Coordinates of C-alpha atoms and ligand atoms in Angstrom, one line a residue:
M1 CA -7.6 33.1 -5.5
R2 CA -4.1 33.2 -4.2
F3 CA -1.7 30.3 -3.6
D4 CA 1.6 30.5 -1.6
V5 CA 3.6 27.3 -1.5
A6 CA 7.1 27.0 -0.1
G7 CA 9.2 23.8 0.5
E8 CA 12.8 23.1 1.5
P9 CA 14.7 19.9 2.1
G10 CA 16.1 19.3 5.6
D11 CA 19.5 18.5 4.1
P12 CA 20.5 20.4 0.9
A13 CA 22.5 17.4 -0.2
R14 CA 19.3 15.2 -0.3
P15 CA 16.2 15.5 -2.4
N16 CA 13.1 16.9 -0.7
E17 CA 10.7 14.0 0.0
D18 CA 7.7 16.3 0.6
Y19 CA 5.2 17.0 -2.3
A20 CA 2.9 19.9 -2.6
A21 CA 0.6 21.1 -5.4
V22 CA -2.4 23.3 -5.8
A23 CA -4.7 23.3 -8.8
L24 CA -7.6 25.4 -10.2
P25 CA -9.7 23.3 -12.6
A26 CA -10.0 24.7 -16.1
S27 CA -13.8 24.7 -15.7
G28 CA -16.1 25.0 -12.7
A29 CA -15.6 27.1 -9.5
G30 CA -13.2 25.4 -7.2
G31 CA -9.8 23.9 -6.8
A32 CA -7.7 21.3 -4.9
L33 CA -4.7 21.1 -2.7
V34 CA -2.5 18.1 -2.1
L35 CA 0.5 17.8 0.3
L36 CA 2.5 14.6 1.1
D37 CA 5.4 13.9 3.5
G38 CA 7.4 10.9 2.3
V39 CA 8.7 8.6 5.1
T40 CA 12.4 8.2 5.0
P41 CA 13.4 4.5 5.4
P42 CA 15.8 4.4 8.4
A43 CA 18.4 2.1 6.7
G44 CA 17.7 3.3 3.2
D45 CA 16.3 -0.2 2.5
D46 CA 12.7 -0.1 1.2
G47 CA 12.5 -2.8 -1.5
C48 CA 12.0 -0.1 -4.1
Q49 CA 14.4 0.8 -6.9
H50 CA 12.8 4.2 -7.5
G51 CA 13.0 6.0 -4.1
V52 CA 10.7 8.1 -2.0
P53 CA 10.7 11.3 -4.1
W54 CA 9.6 9.2 -7.1
F55 CA 6.8 7.7 -5.0
T56 CA 5.5 11.0 -3.5
G57 CA 5.6 12.6 -7.0
R58 CA 3.5 9.8 -8.5
L59 CA 1.1 9.5 -5.6
G60 CA 0.6 13.3 -5.2
S61 CA 0.1 14.1 -8.9
R62 CA -2.3 11.2 -9.4
L63 CA -4.3 12.3 -6.3
L64 CA -4.4 15.9 -7.5
Q65 CA -5.5 14.8 -11.0
L66 CA -8.3 12.6 -9.6
A67 CA -9.5 15.3 -7.1
T68 CA -9.8 17.9 -9.9
T69 CA -11.1 15.8 -12.7
Q70 CA -13.3 13.3 -10.8
R71 CA -15.4 15.6 -8.7
D72 CA -18.0 12.9 -8.3
L73 CA -15.5 10.8 -6.4
C74 CA -15.0 11.6 -2.7
L75 CA -11.4 12.3 -1.5
T76 CA -11.2 8.9 0.1
D77 CA -12.0 7.2 -3.2
C78 CA -9.5 9.5 -5.0
L79 CA -6.8 8.4 -2.5
T80 CA -7.8 4.8 -2.9
E81 CA -7.4 5.0 -6.6
A82 CA -4.2 7.1 -6.4
I83 CA -2.5 4.5 -4.1
A84 CA -3.6 1.6 -6.3
S85 CA -2.4 3.2 -9.6
T86 CA 1.0 4.2 -8.0
A87 CA 1.5 0.6 -6.7
A88 CA 0.7 -0.7 -10.2
D89 CA 3.4 1.6 -11.6
H90 CA 6.2 -0.3 -9.8
Q91 CA 4.8 -3.7 -8.6
T92 CA 6.6 -5.6 -11.3
D93 CA 10.0 -4.1 -10.5
C94 CA 9.8 -3.6 -6.7
D95 CA 8.9 -5.6 -3.6
L96 CA 5.7 -3.8 -2.4
S97 CA 5.3 -6.3 0.5
H98 CA 8.5 -4.8 2.1
P99 CA 7.5 -3.2 5.5
R100 CA 9.3 0.0 4.5
T101 CA 7.9 0.2 0.9
P102 CA 7.8 3.9 0.1
Q103 CA 5.0 5.6 2.0
A104 CA 3.8 9.1 2.9
T105 CA 1.4 11.2 5.0
V106 CA -1.4 12.7 3.1
I107 CA -3.3 16.0 3.2
A108 CA -6.0 16.7 0.5
A109 CA -8.5 19.5 0.3
R110 CA -11.0 20.4 -2.4
W111 CA -13.3 23.3 -2.6
G112 CA -16.3 24.2 -4.8
E113 CA -19.1 26.7 -4.6
Q114 CA -20.8 25.0 -1.7
A115 CA -18.2 23.1 0.4
V116 CA -14.6 22.5 1.3
E117 CA -13.8 18.8 1.7
H118 CA -10.7 17.6 3.6
L119 CA -8.7 14.4 4.2
V120 CA -5.9 14.0 6.7
L121 CA -3.8 10.8 7.1
S122 CA -0.9 10.6 9.6
D123 CA 1.0 13.5 11.0
S124 CA 0.8 16.4 8.5
V125 CA -1.6 19.2 9.6
L126 CA -4.4 21.1 7.8
L127 CA -5.4 24.4 9.3
L128 CA -8.9 25.8 8.4
E129 CA -9.2 29.6 8.8
S130 CA -12.8 30.6 9.4
A131 CA -14.4 33.7 7.9
S132 CA -14.1 35.3 11.3
G133 CA -10.4 34.5 11.6
E134 CA -10.5 31.5 14.0
V135 CA -8.2 28.6 13.2
L136 CA -9.1 25.0 13.5
P137 CA -6.3 22.4 13.2
L138 CA -7.3 19.1 11.5
L139 CA -5.1 16.3 12.8
D140 CA -4.9 12.5 12.6
T141 CA -4.0 12.0 16.3
R142 CA -3.2 8.3 16.1
L143 CA 0.5 9.0 16.4
D144 CA -0.1 10.8 19.7
R145 CA -2.0 7.8 21.1
L146 CA 0.7 5.2 20.7
P147 CA 0.7 2.2 23.1
R148 CA 2.1 2.8 26.5
Q149 CA 5.4 0.9 26.0
V150 CA 6.2 3.0 22.9
A151 CA 5.3 6.3 24.8
R152 CA 7.7 5.2 27.6
I153 CA 10.6 4.7 25.2
R154 CA 9.9 8.1 23.6
E155 CA 10.1 9.7 27.1
Q156 CA 13.4 7.9 27.7
V157 CA 14.8 9.3 24.4
R158 CA 13.8 12.8 25.4
A159 CA 15.3 12.5 28.9
L160 CA 18.7 11.2 27.7
P161 CA 21.4 13.8 26.7
A162 CA 21.3 14.5 22.9
G163 CA 24.4 13.2 21.2
S164 CA 25.1 10.4 23.8
A165 CA 25.4 6.7 22.9
E166 CA 22.5 6.0 25.2
H167 CA 20.3 8.6 23.4
A168 CA 21.2 7.0 20.0
A169 CA 20.4 3.5 21.2
A170 CA 17.1 4.5 22.8
R171 CA 16.2 6.4 19.6
R172 CA 16.9 3.3 17.5
A173 CA 14.7 1.3 19.8
Y174 CA 11.9 3.9 19.5
V175 CA 12.1 3.9 15.7
R176 CA 11.9 0.1 15.6
E177 CA 8.8 0.2 17.8
V178 CA 7.1 2.9 15.7
E179 CA 7.9 1.1 12.5
A180 CA 6.2 -2.1 13.8
L181 CA 3.0 0.0 14.4
R182 CA 2.9 1.6 11.0
N183 CA 0.1 0.1 8.8
A184 CA 0.0 -2.8 11.2
P185 CA -3.2 -4.9 11.5
G186 CA -5.1 -4.6 14.8
G187 CA -5.7 -0.9 15.0
Q188 CA -3.1 -0.2 17.6
G189 CA -0.9 1.9 15.4
F190 CA -1.1 4.5 12.7
Y191 CA -1.5 4.6 8.9
T192 CA 0.4 6.0 6.0
A193 CA -0.3 5.8 2.3
A194 CA 2.0 3.0 1.0
A195 CA 0.9 0.2 -1.4
D196 CA -2.4 -0.9 0.2
P197 CA -5.3 1.2 -1.2
T198 CA -7.6 0.2 1.7
V199 CA -5.6 2.5 4.1
A200 CA -7.5 5.5 2.5
T201 CA -10.5 4.6 4.7
K202 CA -8.4 5.3 7.8
A203 CA -8.0 8.9 7.0
V204 CA -9.8 11.7 8.9
T205 CA -12.3 13.3 6.5
G206 CA -15.1 15.9 6.5
H207 CA -16.4 19.0 4.9
T208 CA -17.1 22.6 5.8
P209 CA -19.5 25.1 4.2
R210 CA -17.5 27.1 1.7
A211 CA -18.9 30.4 3.1
D212 CA -17.5 29.6 6.6
L213 CA -13.8 29.6 5.4
R214 CA -11.4 32.2 4.1
G215 CA -8.1 30.2 4.1
L216 CA -6.5 26.8 4.1
L217 CA -2.9 26.0 5.2
A218 CA -1.3 22.5 4.9
L219 CA 1.9 21.8 6.7
T220 CA 4.3 18.8 6.8
D221 CA 5.7 18.2 10.3
G222 CA 9.0 19.8 9.4
A223 CA 7.0 23.1 9.1
S224 CA 4.4 22.5 11.8
R225 CA 7.2 22.2 14.3
W226 CA 7.0 26.0 14.5
T227 CA 4.0 25.4 16.8
E228 CA 4.4 21.8 17.9
T229 CA 8.1 21.7 18.8
F230 CA 9.4 25.2 19.1
R231 CA 6.2 26.7 20.5
L232 CA 6.8 30.0 18.7
G233 CA 3.0 30.6 18.7
D234 CA -0.3 28.8 18.5
W235 CA -1.9 27.6 15.2
A236 CA -3.7 31.0 14.8
S237 CA -0.4 32.8 15.1
L238 CA 1.3 30.5 12.6
L239 CA -1.5 31.0 10.1
S240 CA -1.4 34.8 10.6
L241 CA 2.4 34.8 10.0
V242 CA 1.9 32.9 6.7
R243 CA -1.0 35.2 5.6
K244 CA 1.0 38.3 6.3
E245 CA 4.6 37.4 5.5
G246 CA 4.3 34.3 3.4
S247 CA 5.1 30.6 3.6
E248 CA 8.8 31.2 3.1
A249 CA 8.9 33.4 6.2
L250 CA 7.6 30.4 8.2
L251 CA 10.3 28.1 7.0
T252 CA 13.0 30.7 7.6
Q253 CA 11.8 31.0 11.3
V254 CA 11.8 27.2 11.6
R255 CA 15.4 26.9 10.3
A256 CA 16.5 29.7 12.7
A257 CA 14.9 27.9 15.7
E258 CA 16.6 24.6 14.6
S259 CA 20.0 26.2 14.2
A260 CA 19.8 27.8 17.6
D261 CA 19.3 24.4 19.2
P262 CA 21.3 22.1 16.9
D263 CA 21.5 19.1 19.3
G264 CA 17.8 19.2 20.3
A265 CA 18.7 19.8 24.0
A266 CA 16.0 22.5 24.5
F267 CA 13.5 21.2 21.9
P268 CA 13.8 17.4 21.5
R269 CA 13.1 16.2 18.0
G270 CA 13.9 13.3 15.7
K271 CA 16.1 15.3 13.2
C272 CA 17.7 18.7 13.7
H273 CA 16.3 19.8 10.3
D274 CA 13.5 18.0 8.4
D275 CA 12.0 18.5 5.0
A276 CA 9.5 21.4 5.5
T277 CA 6.6 22.4 3.3
A278 CA 3.8 24.9 3.7
A279 CA 0.9 25.3 1.2
F280 CA -1.5 28.2 1.7
V281 CA -4.7 28.9 -0.2
D282 CA -6.4 32.3 0.3
L283 CA -10.0 31.5 -0.6
P284 CA -12.0 34.4 -2.1
A285 CA -15.4 35.2 -0.7
P286 CA -17.9 32.9 -2.5
R287 CA -20.1 34.5 -5.1
Ligands
LIG301 ZN1 9.6 1.2 -6.8

């Protein structure tokens, strides 16, 4: 079993709001992977006195603990319990009803002798590498299916010159629209892990026979932009790069692509640099 995890903040002056951890249980044949991408509140106002890194650290470590020690609980139930216990940790000090209460995207994977289970919530990506080398991306595509008026504003943002006042105004309008759809009732929007445990049931979940897989790679969107934004290669090429040269090499290439297009003129994106994390598990052949 080999793990290779690399993470880097988008801005060296700010803490990284991503979380990644991999564990091998002390007993039994298997392990688990957790990766979260904390959502940065646009105005820094989230009703919480702890901050996003505190939240992702609590939620991620609780989820990893439950996934490894409560193997009878499915990953959805592990996430339900992790959200509830993290909320309980700050409900007396913080306003958890605030619409921007700390929240995160979630990837979880757990493997044993027979199967690999997965859970994907919001826009982080989990790549499954098959025993024959094919790569299957597991995505929660709700963010790509936003209502038409939001998609229209996003197109306007992309068409306006980066750095202009019009671009900034359109981008603020887009962020407002997206915020209104996050964890909103009615099923029109998308979901992140915040303070409501029932959101765990919205995650994309499934399992794959253990013998069919040889690798797992979880990416926050700051790292998956290698494929999704800069189009430096498809998912299989991305996974091949990480397998051969390491997770750090992926982040180095992302930073180089960002620096070559600092205003987002060629490759439109929300932030020039974003927190970027990649967590790779090289699964040994099952016994
Ligand atoms: Zn708090």
